[in-house]
CSV table of C-alpha atoms in Angstrom, one decimal:
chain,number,residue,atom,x,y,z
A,3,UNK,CA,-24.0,-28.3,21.6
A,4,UNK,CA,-26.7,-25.8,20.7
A,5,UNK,CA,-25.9,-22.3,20.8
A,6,UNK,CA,-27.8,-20.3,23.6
A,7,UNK,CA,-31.3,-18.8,22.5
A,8,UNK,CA,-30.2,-15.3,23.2
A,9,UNK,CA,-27.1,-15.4,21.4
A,10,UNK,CA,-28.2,-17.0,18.1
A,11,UNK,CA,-30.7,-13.9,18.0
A,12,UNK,CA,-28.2,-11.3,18.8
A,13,UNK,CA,-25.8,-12.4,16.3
A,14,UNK,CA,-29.0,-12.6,13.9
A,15,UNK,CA,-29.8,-9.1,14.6
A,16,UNK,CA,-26.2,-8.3,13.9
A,17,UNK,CA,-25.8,-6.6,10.3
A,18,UNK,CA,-23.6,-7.8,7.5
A,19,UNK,CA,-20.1,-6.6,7.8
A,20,UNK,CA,-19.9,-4.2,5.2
A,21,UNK,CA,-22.5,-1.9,6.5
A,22,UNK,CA,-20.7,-2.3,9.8
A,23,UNK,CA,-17.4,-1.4,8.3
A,24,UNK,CA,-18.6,1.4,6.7
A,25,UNK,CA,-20.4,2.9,9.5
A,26,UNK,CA,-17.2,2.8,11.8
A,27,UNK,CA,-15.2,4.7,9.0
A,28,UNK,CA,-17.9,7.2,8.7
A,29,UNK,CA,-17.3,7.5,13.0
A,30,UNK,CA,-13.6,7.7,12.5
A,31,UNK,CA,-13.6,10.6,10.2
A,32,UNK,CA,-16.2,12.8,12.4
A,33,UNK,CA,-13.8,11.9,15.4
A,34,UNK,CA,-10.9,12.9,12.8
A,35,UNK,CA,-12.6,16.4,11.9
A,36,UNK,CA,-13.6,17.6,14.9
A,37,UNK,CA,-9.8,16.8,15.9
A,38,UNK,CA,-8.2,20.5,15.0
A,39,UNK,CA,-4.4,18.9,16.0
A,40,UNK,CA,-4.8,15.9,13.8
A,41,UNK,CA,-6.4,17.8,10.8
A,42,UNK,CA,-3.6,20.2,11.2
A,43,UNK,CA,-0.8,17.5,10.7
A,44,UNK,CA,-2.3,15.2,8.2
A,45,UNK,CA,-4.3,17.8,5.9
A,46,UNK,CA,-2.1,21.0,6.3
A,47,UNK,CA,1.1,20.5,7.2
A,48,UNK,CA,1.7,18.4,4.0
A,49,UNK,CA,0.5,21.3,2.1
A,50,UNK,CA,3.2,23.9,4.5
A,51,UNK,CA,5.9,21.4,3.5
A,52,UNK,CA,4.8,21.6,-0.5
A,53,UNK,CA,4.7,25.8,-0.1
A,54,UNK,CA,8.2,25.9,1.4
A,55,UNK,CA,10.1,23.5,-0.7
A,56,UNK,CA,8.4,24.4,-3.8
A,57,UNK,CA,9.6,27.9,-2.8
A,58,UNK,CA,12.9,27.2,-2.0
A,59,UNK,CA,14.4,25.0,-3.8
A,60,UNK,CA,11.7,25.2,-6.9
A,61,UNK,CA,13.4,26.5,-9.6
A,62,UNK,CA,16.1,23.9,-9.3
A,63,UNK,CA,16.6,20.9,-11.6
A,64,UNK,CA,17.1,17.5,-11.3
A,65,UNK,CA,19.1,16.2,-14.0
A,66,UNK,CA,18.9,12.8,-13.6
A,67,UNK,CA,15.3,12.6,-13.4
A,68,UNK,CA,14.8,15.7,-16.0
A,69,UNK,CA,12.4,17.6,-14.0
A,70,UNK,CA,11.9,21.2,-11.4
A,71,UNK,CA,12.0,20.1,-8.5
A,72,UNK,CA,8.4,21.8,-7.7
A,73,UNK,CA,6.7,18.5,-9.8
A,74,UNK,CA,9.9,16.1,-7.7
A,75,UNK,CA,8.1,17.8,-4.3
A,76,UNK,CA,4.4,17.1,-5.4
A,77,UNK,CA,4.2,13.0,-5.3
A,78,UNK,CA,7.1,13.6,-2.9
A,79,UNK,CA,4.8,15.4,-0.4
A,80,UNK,CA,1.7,12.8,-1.2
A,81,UNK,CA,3.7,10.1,-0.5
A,82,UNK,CA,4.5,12.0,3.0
A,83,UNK,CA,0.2,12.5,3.3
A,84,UNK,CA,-0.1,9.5,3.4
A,85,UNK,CA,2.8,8.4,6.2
A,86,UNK,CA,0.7,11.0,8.0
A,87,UNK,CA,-2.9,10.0,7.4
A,88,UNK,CA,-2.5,6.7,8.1
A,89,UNK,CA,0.9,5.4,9.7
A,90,UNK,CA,1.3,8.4,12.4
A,91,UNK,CA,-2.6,9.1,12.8
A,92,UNK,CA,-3.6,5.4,13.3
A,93,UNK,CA,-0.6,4.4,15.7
A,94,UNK,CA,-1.2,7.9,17.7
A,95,UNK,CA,-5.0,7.4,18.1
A,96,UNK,CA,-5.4,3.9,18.6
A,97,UNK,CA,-3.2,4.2,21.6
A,98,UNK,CA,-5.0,7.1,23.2
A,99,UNK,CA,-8.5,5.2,23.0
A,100,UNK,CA,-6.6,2.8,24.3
A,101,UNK,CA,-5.0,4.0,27.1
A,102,UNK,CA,-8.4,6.2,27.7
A,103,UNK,CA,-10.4,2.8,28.1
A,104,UNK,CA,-12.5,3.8,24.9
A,105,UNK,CA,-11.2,0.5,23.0
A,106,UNK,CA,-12.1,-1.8,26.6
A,107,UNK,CA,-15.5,0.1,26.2
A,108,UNK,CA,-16.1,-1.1,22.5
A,109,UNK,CA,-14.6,-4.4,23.3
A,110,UNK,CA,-18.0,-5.0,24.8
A,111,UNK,CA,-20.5,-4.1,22.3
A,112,UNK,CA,-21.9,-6.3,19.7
A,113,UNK,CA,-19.4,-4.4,17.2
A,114,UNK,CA,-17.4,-7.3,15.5
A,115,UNK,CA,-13.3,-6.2,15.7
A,116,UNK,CA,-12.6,-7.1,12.5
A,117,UNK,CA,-15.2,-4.3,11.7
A,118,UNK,CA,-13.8,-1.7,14.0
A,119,UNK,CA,-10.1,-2.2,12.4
A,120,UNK,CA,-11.5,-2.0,9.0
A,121,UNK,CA,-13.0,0.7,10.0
A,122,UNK,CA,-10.4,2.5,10.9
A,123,UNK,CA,-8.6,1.4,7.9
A,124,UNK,CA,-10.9,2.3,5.5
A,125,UNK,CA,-11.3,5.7,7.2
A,126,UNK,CA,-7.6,6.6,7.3
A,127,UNK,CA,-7.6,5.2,3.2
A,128,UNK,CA,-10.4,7.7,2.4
A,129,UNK,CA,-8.4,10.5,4.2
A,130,UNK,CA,-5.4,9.7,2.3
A,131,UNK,CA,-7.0,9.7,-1.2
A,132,UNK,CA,-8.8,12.6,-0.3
A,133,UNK,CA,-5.4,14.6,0.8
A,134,UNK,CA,-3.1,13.2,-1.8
A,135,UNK,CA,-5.5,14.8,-4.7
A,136,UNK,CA,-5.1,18.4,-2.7
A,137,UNK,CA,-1.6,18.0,-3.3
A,138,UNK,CA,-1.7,17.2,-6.6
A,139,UNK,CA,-4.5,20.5,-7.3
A,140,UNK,CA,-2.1,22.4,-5.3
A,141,UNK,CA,1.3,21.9,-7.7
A,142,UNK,CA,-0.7,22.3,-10.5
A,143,UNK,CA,-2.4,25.8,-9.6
A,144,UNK,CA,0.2,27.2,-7.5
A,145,UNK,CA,3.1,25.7,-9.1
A,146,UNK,CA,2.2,24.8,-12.4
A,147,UNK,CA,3.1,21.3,-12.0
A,148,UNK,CA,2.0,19.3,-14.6
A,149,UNK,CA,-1.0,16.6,-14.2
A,150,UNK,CA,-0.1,13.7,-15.9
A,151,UNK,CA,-3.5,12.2,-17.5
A,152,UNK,CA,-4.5,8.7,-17.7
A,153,UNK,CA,-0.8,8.1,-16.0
A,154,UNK,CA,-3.1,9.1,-12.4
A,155,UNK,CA,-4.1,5.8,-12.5
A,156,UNK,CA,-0.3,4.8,-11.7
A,157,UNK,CA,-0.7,7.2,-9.2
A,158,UNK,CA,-4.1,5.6,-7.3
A,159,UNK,CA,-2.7,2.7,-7.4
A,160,UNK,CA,0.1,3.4,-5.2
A,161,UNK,CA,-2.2,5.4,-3.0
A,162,UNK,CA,-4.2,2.1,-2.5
A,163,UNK,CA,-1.9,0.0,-2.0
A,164,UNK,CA,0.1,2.7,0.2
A,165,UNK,CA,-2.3,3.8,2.3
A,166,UNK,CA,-3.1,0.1,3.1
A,167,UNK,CA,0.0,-1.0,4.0
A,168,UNK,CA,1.2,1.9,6.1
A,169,UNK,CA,-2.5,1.8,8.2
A,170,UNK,CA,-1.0,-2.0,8.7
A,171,UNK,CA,2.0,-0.6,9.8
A,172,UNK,CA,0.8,2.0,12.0
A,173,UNK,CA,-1.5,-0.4,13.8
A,174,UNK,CA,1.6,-2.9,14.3
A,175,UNK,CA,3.6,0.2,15.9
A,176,UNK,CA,0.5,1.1,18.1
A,177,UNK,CA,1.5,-2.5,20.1
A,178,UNK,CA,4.8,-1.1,21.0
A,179,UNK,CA,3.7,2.5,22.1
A,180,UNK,CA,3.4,2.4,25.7
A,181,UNK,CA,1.5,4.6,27.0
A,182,UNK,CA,-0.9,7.8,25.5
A,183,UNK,CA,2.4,10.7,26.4
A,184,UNK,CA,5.1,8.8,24.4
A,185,UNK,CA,2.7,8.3,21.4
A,186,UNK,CA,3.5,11.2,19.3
A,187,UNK,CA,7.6,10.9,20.2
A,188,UNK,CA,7.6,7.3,18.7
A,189,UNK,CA,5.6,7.6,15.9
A,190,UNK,CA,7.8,11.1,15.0
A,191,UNK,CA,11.1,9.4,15.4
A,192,UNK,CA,10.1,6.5,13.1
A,193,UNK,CA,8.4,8.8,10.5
A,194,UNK,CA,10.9,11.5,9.9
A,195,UNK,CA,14.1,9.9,9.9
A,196,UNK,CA,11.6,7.5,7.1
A,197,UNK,CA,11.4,10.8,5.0
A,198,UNK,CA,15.0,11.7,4.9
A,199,UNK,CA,16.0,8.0,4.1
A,200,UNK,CA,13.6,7.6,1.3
A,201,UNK,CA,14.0,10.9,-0.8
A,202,UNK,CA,10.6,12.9,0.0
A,203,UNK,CA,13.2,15.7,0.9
A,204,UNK,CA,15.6,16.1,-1.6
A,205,UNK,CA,17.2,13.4,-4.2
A,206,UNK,CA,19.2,10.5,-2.2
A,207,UNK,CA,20.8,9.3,-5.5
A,208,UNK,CA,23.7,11.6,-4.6
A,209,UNK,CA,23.9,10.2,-0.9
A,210,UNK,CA,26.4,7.9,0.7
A,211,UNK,CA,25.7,4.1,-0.4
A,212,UNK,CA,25.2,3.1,3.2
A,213,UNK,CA,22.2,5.7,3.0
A,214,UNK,CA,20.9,4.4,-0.4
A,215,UNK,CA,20.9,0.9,0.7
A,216,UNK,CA,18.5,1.8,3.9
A,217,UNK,CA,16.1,3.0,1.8
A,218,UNK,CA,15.9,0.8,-0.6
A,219,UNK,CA,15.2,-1.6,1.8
A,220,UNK,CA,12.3,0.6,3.8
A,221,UNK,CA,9.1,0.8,2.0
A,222,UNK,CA,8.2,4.7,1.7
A,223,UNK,CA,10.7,5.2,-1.1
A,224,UNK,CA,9.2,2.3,-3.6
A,225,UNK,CA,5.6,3.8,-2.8
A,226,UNK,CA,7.3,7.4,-3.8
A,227,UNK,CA,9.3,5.8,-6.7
A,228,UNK,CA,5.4,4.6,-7.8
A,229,UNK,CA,4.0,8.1,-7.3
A,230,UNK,CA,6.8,10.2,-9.1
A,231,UNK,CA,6.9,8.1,-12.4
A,232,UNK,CA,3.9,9.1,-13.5
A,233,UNK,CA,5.3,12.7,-13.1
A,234,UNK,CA,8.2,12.3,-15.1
A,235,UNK,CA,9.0,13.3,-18.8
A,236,UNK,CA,7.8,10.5,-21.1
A,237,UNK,CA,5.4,8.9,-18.6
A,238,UNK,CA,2.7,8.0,-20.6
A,239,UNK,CA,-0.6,5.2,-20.0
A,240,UNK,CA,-1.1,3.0,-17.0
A,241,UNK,CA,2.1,1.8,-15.5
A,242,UNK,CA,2.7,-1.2,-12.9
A,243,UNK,CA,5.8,-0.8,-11.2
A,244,UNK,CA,5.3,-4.3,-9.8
A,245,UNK,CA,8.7,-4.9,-8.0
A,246,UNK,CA,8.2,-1.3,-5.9
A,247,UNK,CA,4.4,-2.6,-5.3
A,248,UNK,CA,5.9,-6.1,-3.9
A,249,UNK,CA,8.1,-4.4,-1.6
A,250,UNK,CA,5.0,-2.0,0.1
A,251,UNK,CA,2.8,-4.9,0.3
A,252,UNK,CA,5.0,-7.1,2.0
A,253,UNK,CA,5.7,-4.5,4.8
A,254,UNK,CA,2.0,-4.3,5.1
A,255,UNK,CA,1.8,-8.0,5.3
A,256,UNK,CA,4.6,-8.3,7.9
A,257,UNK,CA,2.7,-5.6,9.7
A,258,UNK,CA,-0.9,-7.5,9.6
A,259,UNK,CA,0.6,-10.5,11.1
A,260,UNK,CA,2.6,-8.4,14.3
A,261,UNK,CA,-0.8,-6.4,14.7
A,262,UNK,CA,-2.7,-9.6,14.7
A,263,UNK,CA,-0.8,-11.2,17.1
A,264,UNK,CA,-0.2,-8.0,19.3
A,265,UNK,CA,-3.0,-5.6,19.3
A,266,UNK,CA,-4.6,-4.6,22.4
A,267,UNK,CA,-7.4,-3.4,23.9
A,268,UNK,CA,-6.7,-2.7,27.1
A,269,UNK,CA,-3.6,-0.9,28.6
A,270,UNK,CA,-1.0,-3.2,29.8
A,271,UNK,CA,-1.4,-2.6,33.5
């Protein structure tokens, strides 16, 4: 059967998906920075985190690494930007335009989804890159931390692959919120109890066993386990830390195929 007349020239008209893609990211961060709540908690309150620990506990030690705990807290709090840029900001603001009828809305233009979650992806990606080298410029002149050299590839890799897989992630959790009120609550109490299990707060290799096993088995402490070798004494050229890659990019697979199956558009009314 022959494809309506109006239809074959719309989707001719329609540009390739690249372009696409790249215009929706360029949407999402101008939503993002005229957003003051969601730049405060993905851009500065990583950065709040770095100044108190760093002042706290700084001049501590951790033997068993053989490092200050100021250059521990720097990948520690990245890995952290991240969580925030793209788990907890995609799975709070895809369920508010949600609930707010702005996804129904899109849902009927020519826009392509695959485009608008790339989108969103790529967007939350380019935040996380952009926040995780503040960090980084922030231990080194405030802290003195140390920038590794040519081990920062090491650490974009695990930003890539990181910032993929949790954007996954927080577009998986997104079907299970609710409603636009209960947004924040979820995506809070699965992200912080995340951050205690996984080390981005102090070193669990002194915790209980049971504790230790948890996060082994969650995927924010092999992407922080990616970003602090590079940091440590003796790091030296490009490292693949393949078995802590596996183990983040199967969460983001697992997380592809719920969001797949479960996203919505509308609200469940």
């Amino acid at each position: 059967m022959r494809a309506p007349a109006s239809s074959a020239a719309d989707e001719r008209q329609l540009p390739p998906l690249l372009p696409l893609v790249v215009a929706q990211a360029g949407f999402a961060l101008r939503s993002f920075r005229r957003n003051p709540p969601a730049v405060f908690f993905s851009v500065l309150l990583p950065l709040i985190f770095l100044v108190l620990f760093s002042a706290i506990f700084g001049d501590a030690r951790i033997d068993s690494r053989g490092i200050d705990l100021a250059t521990y807290y720097v990948p520690a709090i990245a890995a952290l930007a991240i969580v925030s840029t793209t788990f907890m900001n995609l799975a709070i603001s895809v369920v508010v335009r949600r609930e707010r009828g702005f996804l129904k809305r899109l849902r009927g233009t020519p826009l392509p989804p695959v485009a608008f979650v790339l989108g969103e992806v790529l967007a939350a990606c380019a935040l996380a890159v952009m926040i995780v080298a503040a960090v980084i410029a922030f231990g080194a002149v405030f802290y003195g931390v140390a920038v590794p050299g040519l081990p920062l590839v090491t650490v974009a890799i695990g930003v890539v692959f990181g910032a993929a897989a949790f954007s996954a992630m927080g577009l998986a959790l997104s079907t299970a919120i609710p409603n636009e009120n209960s947004a924040p609550a979820i995506a809070n109490a699965v992200a912080l109890p995340l951050y205690f299990v996984s080390g981005l707060f102090f070193d669990t290799s002194q915790a209980p066993g049971w504790l230790r096993t948890i996060g082994e088995v969650l995927p924010l402490e092999h992407l922080f386990e990616v970003l602090l070798g590079p940091f440590e004494p003796g790091a030296h050229g490009v490292q693949l830390p393949l078995g802590h890659l596996a183990v983040v990019t199967a969460w983001g697979a697992v997380a592809v195929v719920v969001a797949a199956r479960r996203f919505r558009w509308v609200p469940a009314r």
